[in-house]
Structures are given as C-alpha cells and as structure tokens.
CSV table of C-alpha atoms and ligand atoms in Angstrom, one decimal:
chain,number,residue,atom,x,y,z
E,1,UNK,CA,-21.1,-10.5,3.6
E,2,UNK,CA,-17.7,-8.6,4.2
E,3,UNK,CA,-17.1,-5.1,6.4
E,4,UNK,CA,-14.3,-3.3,5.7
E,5,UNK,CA,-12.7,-0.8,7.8
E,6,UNK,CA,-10.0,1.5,7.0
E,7,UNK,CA,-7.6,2.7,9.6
E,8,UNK,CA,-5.0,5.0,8.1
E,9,UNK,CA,-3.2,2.8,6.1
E,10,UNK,CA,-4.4,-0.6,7.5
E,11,UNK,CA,-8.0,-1.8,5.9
E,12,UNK,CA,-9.4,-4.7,7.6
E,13,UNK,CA,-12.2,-6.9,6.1
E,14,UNK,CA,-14.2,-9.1,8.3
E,15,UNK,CA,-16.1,-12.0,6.8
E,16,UNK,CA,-19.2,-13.6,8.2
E,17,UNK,CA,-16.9,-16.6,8.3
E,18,UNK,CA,-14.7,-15.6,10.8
E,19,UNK,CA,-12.1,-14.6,8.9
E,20,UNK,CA,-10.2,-11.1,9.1
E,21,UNK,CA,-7.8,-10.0,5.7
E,22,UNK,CA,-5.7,-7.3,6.9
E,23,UNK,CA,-4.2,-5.6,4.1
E,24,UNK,CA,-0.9,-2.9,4.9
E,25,UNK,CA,-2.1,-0.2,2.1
E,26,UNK,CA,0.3,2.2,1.9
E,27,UNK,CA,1.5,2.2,-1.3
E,28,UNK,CA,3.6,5.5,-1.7
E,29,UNK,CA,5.7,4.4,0.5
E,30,UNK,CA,6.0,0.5,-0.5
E,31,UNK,CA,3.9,-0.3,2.8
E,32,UNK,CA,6.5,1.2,5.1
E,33,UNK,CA,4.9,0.5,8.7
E,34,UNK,CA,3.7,3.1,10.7
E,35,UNK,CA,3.2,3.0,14.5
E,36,UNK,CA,-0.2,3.4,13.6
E,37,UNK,CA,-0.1,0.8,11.2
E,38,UNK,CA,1.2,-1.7,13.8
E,39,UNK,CA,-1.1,-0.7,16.5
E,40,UNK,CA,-4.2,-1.6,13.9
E,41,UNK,CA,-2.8,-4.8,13.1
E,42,UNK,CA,-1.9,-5.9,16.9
E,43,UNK,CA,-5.7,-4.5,17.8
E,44,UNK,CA,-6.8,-7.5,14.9
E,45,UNK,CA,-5.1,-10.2,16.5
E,46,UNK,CA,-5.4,-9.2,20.1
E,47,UNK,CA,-9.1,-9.2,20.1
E,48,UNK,CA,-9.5,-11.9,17.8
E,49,UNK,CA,-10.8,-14.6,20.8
E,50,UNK,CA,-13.2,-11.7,22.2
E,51,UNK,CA,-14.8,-10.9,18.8
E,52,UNK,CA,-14.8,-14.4,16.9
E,53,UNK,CA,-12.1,-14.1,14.0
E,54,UNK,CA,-11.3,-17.5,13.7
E,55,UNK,CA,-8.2,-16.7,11.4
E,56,UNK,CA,-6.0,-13.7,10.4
E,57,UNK,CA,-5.0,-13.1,6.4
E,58,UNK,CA,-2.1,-10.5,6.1
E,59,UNK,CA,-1.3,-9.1,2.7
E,60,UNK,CA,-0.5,-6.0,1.0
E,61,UNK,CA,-1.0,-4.4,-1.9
E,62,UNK,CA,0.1,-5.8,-5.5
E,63,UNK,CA,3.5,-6.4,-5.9
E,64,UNK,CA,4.7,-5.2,-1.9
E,65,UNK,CA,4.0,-6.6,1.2
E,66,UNK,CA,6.0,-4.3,3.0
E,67,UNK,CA,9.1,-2.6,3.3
E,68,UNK,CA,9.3,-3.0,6.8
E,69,UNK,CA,9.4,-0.3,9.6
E,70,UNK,CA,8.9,3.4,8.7
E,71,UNK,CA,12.6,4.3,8.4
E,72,UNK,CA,11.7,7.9,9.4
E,73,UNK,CA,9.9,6.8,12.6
E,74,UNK,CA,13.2,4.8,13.1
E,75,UNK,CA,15.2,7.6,13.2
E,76,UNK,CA,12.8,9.6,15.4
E,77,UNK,CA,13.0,6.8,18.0
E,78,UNK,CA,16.7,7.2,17.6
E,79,UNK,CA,16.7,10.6,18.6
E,80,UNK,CA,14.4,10.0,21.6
E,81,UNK,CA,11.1,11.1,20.3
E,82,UNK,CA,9.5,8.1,21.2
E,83,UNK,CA,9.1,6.1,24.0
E,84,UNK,CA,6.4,3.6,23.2
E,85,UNK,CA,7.2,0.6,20.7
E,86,UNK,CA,4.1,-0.4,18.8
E,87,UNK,CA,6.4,-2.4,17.0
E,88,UNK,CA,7.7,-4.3,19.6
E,89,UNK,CA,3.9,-4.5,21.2
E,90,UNK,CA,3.2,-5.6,17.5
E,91,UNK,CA,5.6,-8.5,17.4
E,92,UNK,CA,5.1,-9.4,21.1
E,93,UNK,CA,1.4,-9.9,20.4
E,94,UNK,CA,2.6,-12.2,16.8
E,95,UNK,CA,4.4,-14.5,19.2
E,96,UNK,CA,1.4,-14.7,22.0
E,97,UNK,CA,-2.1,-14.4,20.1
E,98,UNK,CA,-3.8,-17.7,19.6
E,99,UNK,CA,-5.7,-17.0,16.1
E,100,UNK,CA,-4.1,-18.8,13.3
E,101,UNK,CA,-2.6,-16.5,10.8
E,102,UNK,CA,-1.9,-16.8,7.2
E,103,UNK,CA,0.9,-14.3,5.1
E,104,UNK,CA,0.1,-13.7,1.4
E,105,UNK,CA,3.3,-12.5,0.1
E,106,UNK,CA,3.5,-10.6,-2.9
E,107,UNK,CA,6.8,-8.5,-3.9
E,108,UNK,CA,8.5,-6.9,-1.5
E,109,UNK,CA,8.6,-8.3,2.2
E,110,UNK,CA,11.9,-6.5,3.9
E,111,UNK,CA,13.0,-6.8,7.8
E,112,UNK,CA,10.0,-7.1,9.7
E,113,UNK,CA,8.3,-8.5,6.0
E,114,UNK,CA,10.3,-11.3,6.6
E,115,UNK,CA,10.5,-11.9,10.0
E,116,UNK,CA,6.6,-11.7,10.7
E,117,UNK,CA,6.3,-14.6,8.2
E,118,UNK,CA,8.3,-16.7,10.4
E,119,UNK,CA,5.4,-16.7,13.2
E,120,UNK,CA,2.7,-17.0,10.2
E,121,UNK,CA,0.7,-20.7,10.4
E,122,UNK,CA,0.7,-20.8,6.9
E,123,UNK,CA,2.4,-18.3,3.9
E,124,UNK,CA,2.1,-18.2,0.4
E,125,UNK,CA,4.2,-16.3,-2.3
E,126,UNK,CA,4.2,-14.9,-5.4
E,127,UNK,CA,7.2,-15.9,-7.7
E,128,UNK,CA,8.3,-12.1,-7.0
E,129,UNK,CA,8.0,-12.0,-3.8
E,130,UNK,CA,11.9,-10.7,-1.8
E,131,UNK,CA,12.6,-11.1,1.0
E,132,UNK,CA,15.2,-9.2,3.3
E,133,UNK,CA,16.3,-8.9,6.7
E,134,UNK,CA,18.9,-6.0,6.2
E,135,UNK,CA,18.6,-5.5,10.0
E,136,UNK,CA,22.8,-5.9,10.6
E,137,UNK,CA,23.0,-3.0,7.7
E,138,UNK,CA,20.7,-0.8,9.7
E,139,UNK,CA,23.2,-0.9,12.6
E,140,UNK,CA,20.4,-3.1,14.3
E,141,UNK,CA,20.3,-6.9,15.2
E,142,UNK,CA,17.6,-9.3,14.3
E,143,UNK,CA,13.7,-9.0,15.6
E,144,UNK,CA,10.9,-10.8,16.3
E,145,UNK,CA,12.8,-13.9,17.6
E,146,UNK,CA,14.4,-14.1,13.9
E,147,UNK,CA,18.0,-15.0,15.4
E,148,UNK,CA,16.8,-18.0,17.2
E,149,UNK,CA,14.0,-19.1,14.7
E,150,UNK,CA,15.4,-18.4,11.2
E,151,UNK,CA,18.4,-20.8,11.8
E,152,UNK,CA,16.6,-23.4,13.1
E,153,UNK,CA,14.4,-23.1,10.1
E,154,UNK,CA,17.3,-22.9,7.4
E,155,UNK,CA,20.2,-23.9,8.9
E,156,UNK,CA,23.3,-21.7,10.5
E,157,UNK,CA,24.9,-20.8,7.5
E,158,UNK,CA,21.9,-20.2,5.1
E,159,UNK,CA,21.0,-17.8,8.3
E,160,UNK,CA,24.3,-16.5,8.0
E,161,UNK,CA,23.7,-15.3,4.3
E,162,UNK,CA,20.3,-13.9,5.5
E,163,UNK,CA,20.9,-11.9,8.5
E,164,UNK,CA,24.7,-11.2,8.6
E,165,UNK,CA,25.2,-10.8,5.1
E,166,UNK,CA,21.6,-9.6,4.5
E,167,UNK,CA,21.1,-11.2,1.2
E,168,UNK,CA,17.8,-10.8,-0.4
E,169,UNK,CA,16.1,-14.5,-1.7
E,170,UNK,CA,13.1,-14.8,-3.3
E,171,UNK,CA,10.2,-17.0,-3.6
E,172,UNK,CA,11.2,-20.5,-4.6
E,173,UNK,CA,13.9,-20.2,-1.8
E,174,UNK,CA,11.6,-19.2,1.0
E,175,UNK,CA,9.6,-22.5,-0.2
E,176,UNK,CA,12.7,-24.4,-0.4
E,177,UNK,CA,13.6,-23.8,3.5
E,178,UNK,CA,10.0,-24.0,4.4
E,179,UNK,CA,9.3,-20.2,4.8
E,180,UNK,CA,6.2,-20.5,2.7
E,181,UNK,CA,4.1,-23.4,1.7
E,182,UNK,CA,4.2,-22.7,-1.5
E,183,UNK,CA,4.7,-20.1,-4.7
E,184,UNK,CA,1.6,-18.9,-6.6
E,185,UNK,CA,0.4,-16.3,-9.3
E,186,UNK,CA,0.1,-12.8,-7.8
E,187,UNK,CA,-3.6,-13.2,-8.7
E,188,UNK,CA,-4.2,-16.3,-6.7
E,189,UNK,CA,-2.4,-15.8,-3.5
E,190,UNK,CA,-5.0,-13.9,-1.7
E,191,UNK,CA,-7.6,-16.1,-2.5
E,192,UNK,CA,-5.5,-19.5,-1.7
E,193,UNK,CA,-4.5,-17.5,1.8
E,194,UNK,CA,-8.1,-17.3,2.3
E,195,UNK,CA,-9.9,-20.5,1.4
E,196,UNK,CA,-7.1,-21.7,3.3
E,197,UNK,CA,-8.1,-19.2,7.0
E,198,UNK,CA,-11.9,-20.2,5.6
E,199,UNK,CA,-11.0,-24.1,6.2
E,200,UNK,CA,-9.3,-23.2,9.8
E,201,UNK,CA,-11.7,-21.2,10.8
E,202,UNK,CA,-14.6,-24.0,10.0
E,203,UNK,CA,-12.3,-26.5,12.1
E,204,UNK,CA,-13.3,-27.6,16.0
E,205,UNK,CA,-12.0,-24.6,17.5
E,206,UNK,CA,-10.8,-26.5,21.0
E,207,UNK,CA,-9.0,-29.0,18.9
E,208,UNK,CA,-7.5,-26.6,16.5
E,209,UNK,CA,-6.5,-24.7,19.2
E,210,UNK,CA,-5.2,-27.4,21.5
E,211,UNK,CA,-3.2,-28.5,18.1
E,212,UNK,CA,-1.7,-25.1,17.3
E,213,UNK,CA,-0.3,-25.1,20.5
E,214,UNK,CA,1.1,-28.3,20.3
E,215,UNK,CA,3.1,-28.1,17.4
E,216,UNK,CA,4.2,-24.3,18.6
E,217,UNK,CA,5.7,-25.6,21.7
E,218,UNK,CA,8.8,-23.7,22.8
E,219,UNK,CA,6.9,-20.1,22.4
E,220,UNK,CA,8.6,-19.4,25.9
E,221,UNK,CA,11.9,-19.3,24.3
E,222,UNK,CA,11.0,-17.5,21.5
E,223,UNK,CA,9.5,-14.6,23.7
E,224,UNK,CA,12.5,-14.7,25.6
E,225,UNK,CA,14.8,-14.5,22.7
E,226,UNK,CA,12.9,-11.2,21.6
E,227,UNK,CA,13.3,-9.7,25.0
E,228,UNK,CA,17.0,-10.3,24.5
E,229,UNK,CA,17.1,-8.7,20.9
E,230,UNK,CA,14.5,-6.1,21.8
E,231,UNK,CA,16.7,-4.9,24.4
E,232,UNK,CA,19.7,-5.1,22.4
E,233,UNK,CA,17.6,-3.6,19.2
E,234,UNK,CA,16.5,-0.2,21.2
E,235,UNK,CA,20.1,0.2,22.4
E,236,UNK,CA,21.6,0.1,18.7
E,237,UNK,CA,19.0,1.8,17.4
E,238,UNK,CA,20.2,4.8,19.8
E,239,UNK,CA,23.5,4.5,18.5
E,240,UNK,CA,26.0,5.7,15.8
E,241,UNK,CA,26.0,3.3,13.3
E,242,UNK,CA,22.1,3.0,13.2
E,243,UNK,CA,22.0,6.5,13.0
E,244,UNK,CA,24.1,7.1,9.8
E,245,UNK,CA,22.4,3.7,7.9
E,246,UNK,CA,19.2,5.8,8.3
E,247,UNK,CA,20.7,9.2,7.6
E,248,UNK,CA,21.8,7.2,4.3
E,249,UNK,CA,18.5,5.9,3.4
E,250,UNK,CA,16.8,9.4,4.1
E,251,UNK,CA,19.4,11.3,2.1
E,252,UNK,CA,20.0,8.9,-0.9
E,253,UNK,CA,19.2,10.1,-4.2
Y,301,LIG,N1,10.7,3.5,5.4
Y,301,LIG,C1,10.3,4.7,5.0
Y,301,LIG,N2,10.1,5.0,3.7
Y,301,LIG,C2,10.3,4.0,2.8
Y,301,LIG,C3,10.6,2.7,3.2
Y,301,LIG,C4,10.8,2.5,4.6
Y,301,LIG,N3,11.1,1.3,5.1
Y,301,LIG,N4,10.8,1.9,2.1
Y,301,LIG,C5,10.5,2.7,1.1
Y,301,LIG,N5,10.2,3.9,1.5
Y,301,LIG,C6,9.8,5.1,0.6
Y,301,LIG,C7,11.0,5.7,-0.1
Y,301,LIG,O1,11.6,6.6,0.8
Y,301,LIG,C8,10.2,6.4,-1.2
Y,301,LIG,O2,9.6,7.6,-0.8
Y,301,LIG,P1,9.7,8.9,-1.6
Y,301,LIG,O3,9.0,8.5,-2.9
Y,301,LIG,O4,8.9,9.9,-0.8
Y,301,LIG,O5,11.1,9.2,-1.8
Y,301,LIG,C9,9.1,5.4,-1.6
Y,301,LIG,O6,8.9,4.6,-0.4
Y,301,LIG,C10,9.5,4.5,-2.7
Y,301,LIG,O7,10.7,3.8,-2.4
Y,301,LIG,P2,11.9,3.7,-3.4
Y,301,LIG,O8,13.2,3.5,-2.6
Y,301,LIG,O9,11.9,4.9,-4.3
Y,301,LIG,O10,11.5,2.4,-4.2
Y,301,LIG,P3,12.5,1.3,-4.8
Y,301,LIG,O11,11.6,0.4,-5.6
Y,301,LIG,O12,13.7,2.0,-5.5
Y,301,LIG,O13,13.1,0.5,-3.6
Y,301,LIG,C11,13.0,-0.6,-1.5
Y,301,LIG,C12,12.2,-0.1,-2.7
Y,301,LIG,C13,11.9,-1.1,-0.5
Y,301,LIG,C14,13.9,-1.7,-1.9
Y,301,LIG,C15,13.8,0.6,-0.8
Y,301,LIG,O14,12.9,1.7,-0.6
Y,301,LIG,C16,14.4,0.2,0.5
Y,301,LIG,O15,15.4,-0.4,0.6
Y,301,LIG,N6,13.7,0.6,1.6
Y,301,LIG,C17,14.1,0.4,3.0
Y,301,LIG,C18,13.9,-1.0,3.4
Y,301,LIG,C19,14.4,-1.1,4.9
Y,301,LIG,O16,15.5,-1.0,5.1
Y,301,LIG,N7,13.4,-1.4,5.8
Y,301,LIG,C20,13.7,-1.5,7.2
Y,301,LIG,C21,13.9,-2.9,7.5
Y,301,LIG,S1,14.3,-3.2,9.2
C-alpha cells in the first residue's frame, strides 16, 4: 500500500514498508527549492524515528533533480526579506537525522543537488545526471559541509575543479570518486534507490543504526564545518558580488 501527500511542490509517498520517496516536483522551474520545499523535506527526515520511516528516497522528476536553491528567494534573503534559513535548517537536519537516505539522481543536480548527495547513504545516477556546485560564481562559498567533505572524497585538486572553478561532471565521474554507487537507466534508478531503502529498512534496526554511526564518525566536524560556512554563506550572500551573480541569472535572456 503507498500514501502520497503533496505539499506544494514536495510529494511524499509512504510505503507500508517503512520507506518514504520524496520527490522535489517542481518542474517549471527545474526543481528550484523553495523554503517551503525544504521545510517539507527536513519535516520527512526529522520525524522519521517518531513515525517509523525506516529509510528516505530523494528524487526528482525525469531528467532534474534539482537546480538547487530558489535563486529569487536568494536574492530576497540578500535584501533582508528573510530572516529564517529553512535551508540551512534543511541541511543541518541532513547532517544530524539518523534514517538512512538514498539520492536517485537524474539530470540536473546543481549546488545544493550536489552537495546533499554527499550526506546521502547511498546514490544512484542516470548517465545524464550533472552535477554543479557553482557556489564560488554565486559570490557564495561552499554549503552543507562540502568544503571539508568533497575533498576528502575526491582529492584537493579534483575539489578545486569542482568548487573553485565550478566545473560541471557528470555521471560516470561522480561514480568514479565515489559520489554515487553506481550509473543506471533513467527508468531504473528509482526503483534500484528503493529496493535498495526496502533492504535497509528490513535490517535490525539497533544494529543498522549502531553501524551507520560507526562508519559516519566525525559528524562533529562536519556540523562544525557548516557553522563556519553558514556563517560565512549569509554574510556573502548580503554582499555585492552575490548580489550582481543573481541580478545576472534573473535578468539573462
Ligand atoms: N532558481 C530559480 N529559478 C530557476 C533556477 C533556480 N535555481 N533554475 C532554473 N530556474 C528557472 C529559470 O529561471 C526558468 O524560469 P522561467 O521559465 O520562468 O524563465 C526555468 O527554471 C527553466 O530554466 P532555464 O534556465 O530556462 O533552463 P535551462 O535548461 O536553459 O538551464 C539550468 C537550466 C539549471 C542550468 C539553469 O537554469 C541554471 O543555471 N539555473 C541556476 C542554477 C543555480 O545557480 N542554482 C543555485 C545553486 S547554489
């Protein structure tokens, strides 16, 4: 049996096996994240050990993941419209929830596209999935803890290409430096994602979760590395160069 619920541009579908696919459904606007978008998928993960979801399946809808935050609700935090983060809340709660979480990645996966991967259990891609972290061409820095995990994932100087120069890789790349398990055929990335959440979530939960924490040791730094880039992040995203990178985006024909 499934139940889905649709929250703006979030649907979430529960299975009676305790797994939750959350699916970033905003097409128009190649998934572009929403505060409320982010507050919907934090609310999934958050309550996952009060309601039973075993394991968490993010995906999007065919051929984008996402393009990563709402550029417009950028710029309005830029001008001081907003005080609240549900992105940051969003990516504090990636580094601190205990469910297991699996990314199915098809197309597009920019900035936070990317950089939520990195705290996925498991990931899958389809061969035309992109990903970019085009934070340094924003006028931003690097989220989610990305600065302090992507290089230790790929190396210093493939991190270099990636965040400073902000190329775009793809697929067989993001397998190559262990970014996602492996590359499959849009049409069977969803389902792998799940029978793989399905398998987790049938696992001794104590042990799965004892083991999970185990091989995630050094969360501490990462959450302290966000707090330094999150604080670094809302002050560039106040300033000049941030501001004309979105006035770009917004005004570009
Ligand atoms: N924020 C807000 N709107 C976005 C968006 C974003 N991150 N990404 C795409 N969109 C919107 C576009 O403005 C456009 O809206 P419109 O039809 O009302 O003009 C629509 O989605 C389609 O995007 P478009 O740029 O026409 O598609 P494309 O295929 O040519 O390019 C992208 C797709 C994702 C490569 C391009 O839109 C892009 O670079 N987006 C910004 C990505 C980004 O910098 N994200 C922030 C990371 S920190």
């Amino acid at each position: 049996m499934q139940d889905n619920v649709t929250t703006g541009h979030v649907t979430v579908t529960r299975q009676d096996n305790g797994v939750a696919l959350v699916r970033m459904n905003r097409p128009d606007k190649k998934n572009a994240l929403t505060g409320a978008m982010y507050d919907t998928m934090r609310a999934v993960i958050e309550n996952a050990a009060a309601d039973g979801t075993r394991a968490v399946v993010f995906a999007g809808s065919p051929g984008v993941f996402t393009s990563g935050n709402d550029i417009a609700d950028f710029m309005q935090r830029s001008a001081g419209g907003q005080s609240t983060s549900p992105a940051g809340d969003f990516i504090k709660a990636l580094a601190t929830v205990e469910v297991p979480m699996i990314a199915a990645v098809d197309g597009l996966a920019i900035g936070i596209g990317t950089t939520m991967v990195l705290h996925m259990d498991l990931a899958y891609a389809s061969p035309n999935a992109m990903f970019r972290m085009p934070f340094v061409d924003l006028g931003l820095v690097p989220e989610a803890g990305s600065s302090l995990t992507f290089p230790r994932l790929a190396g210093l100087k493939k991190a270099t290409e990636y965040l400073m120069l902000a190329e775009a890789f793809g697929a067989k790349e993001a397998e190559e430096i262990g970014l996602v398990n492996a590359v499959l055929d849009p049409g069977e990335i969803e389902a792998k994602a799940l029978a793989a959440a399905a398998r987790l979530a049938a696992k001794p939960p104590i042990a799965l979760a004892h083991t999970r924490r185990l091989i995630r040791k050094g969360a501490e730094e990462i959450r302290a590395r966000m707090d330094e880039e999150g604080a670094l992040f809302a002050e560039l995203l106040k300033g000049d160069e941030a501001r004309a990178a979105f006035m770009a985006f917004m005004t570009r024909k």
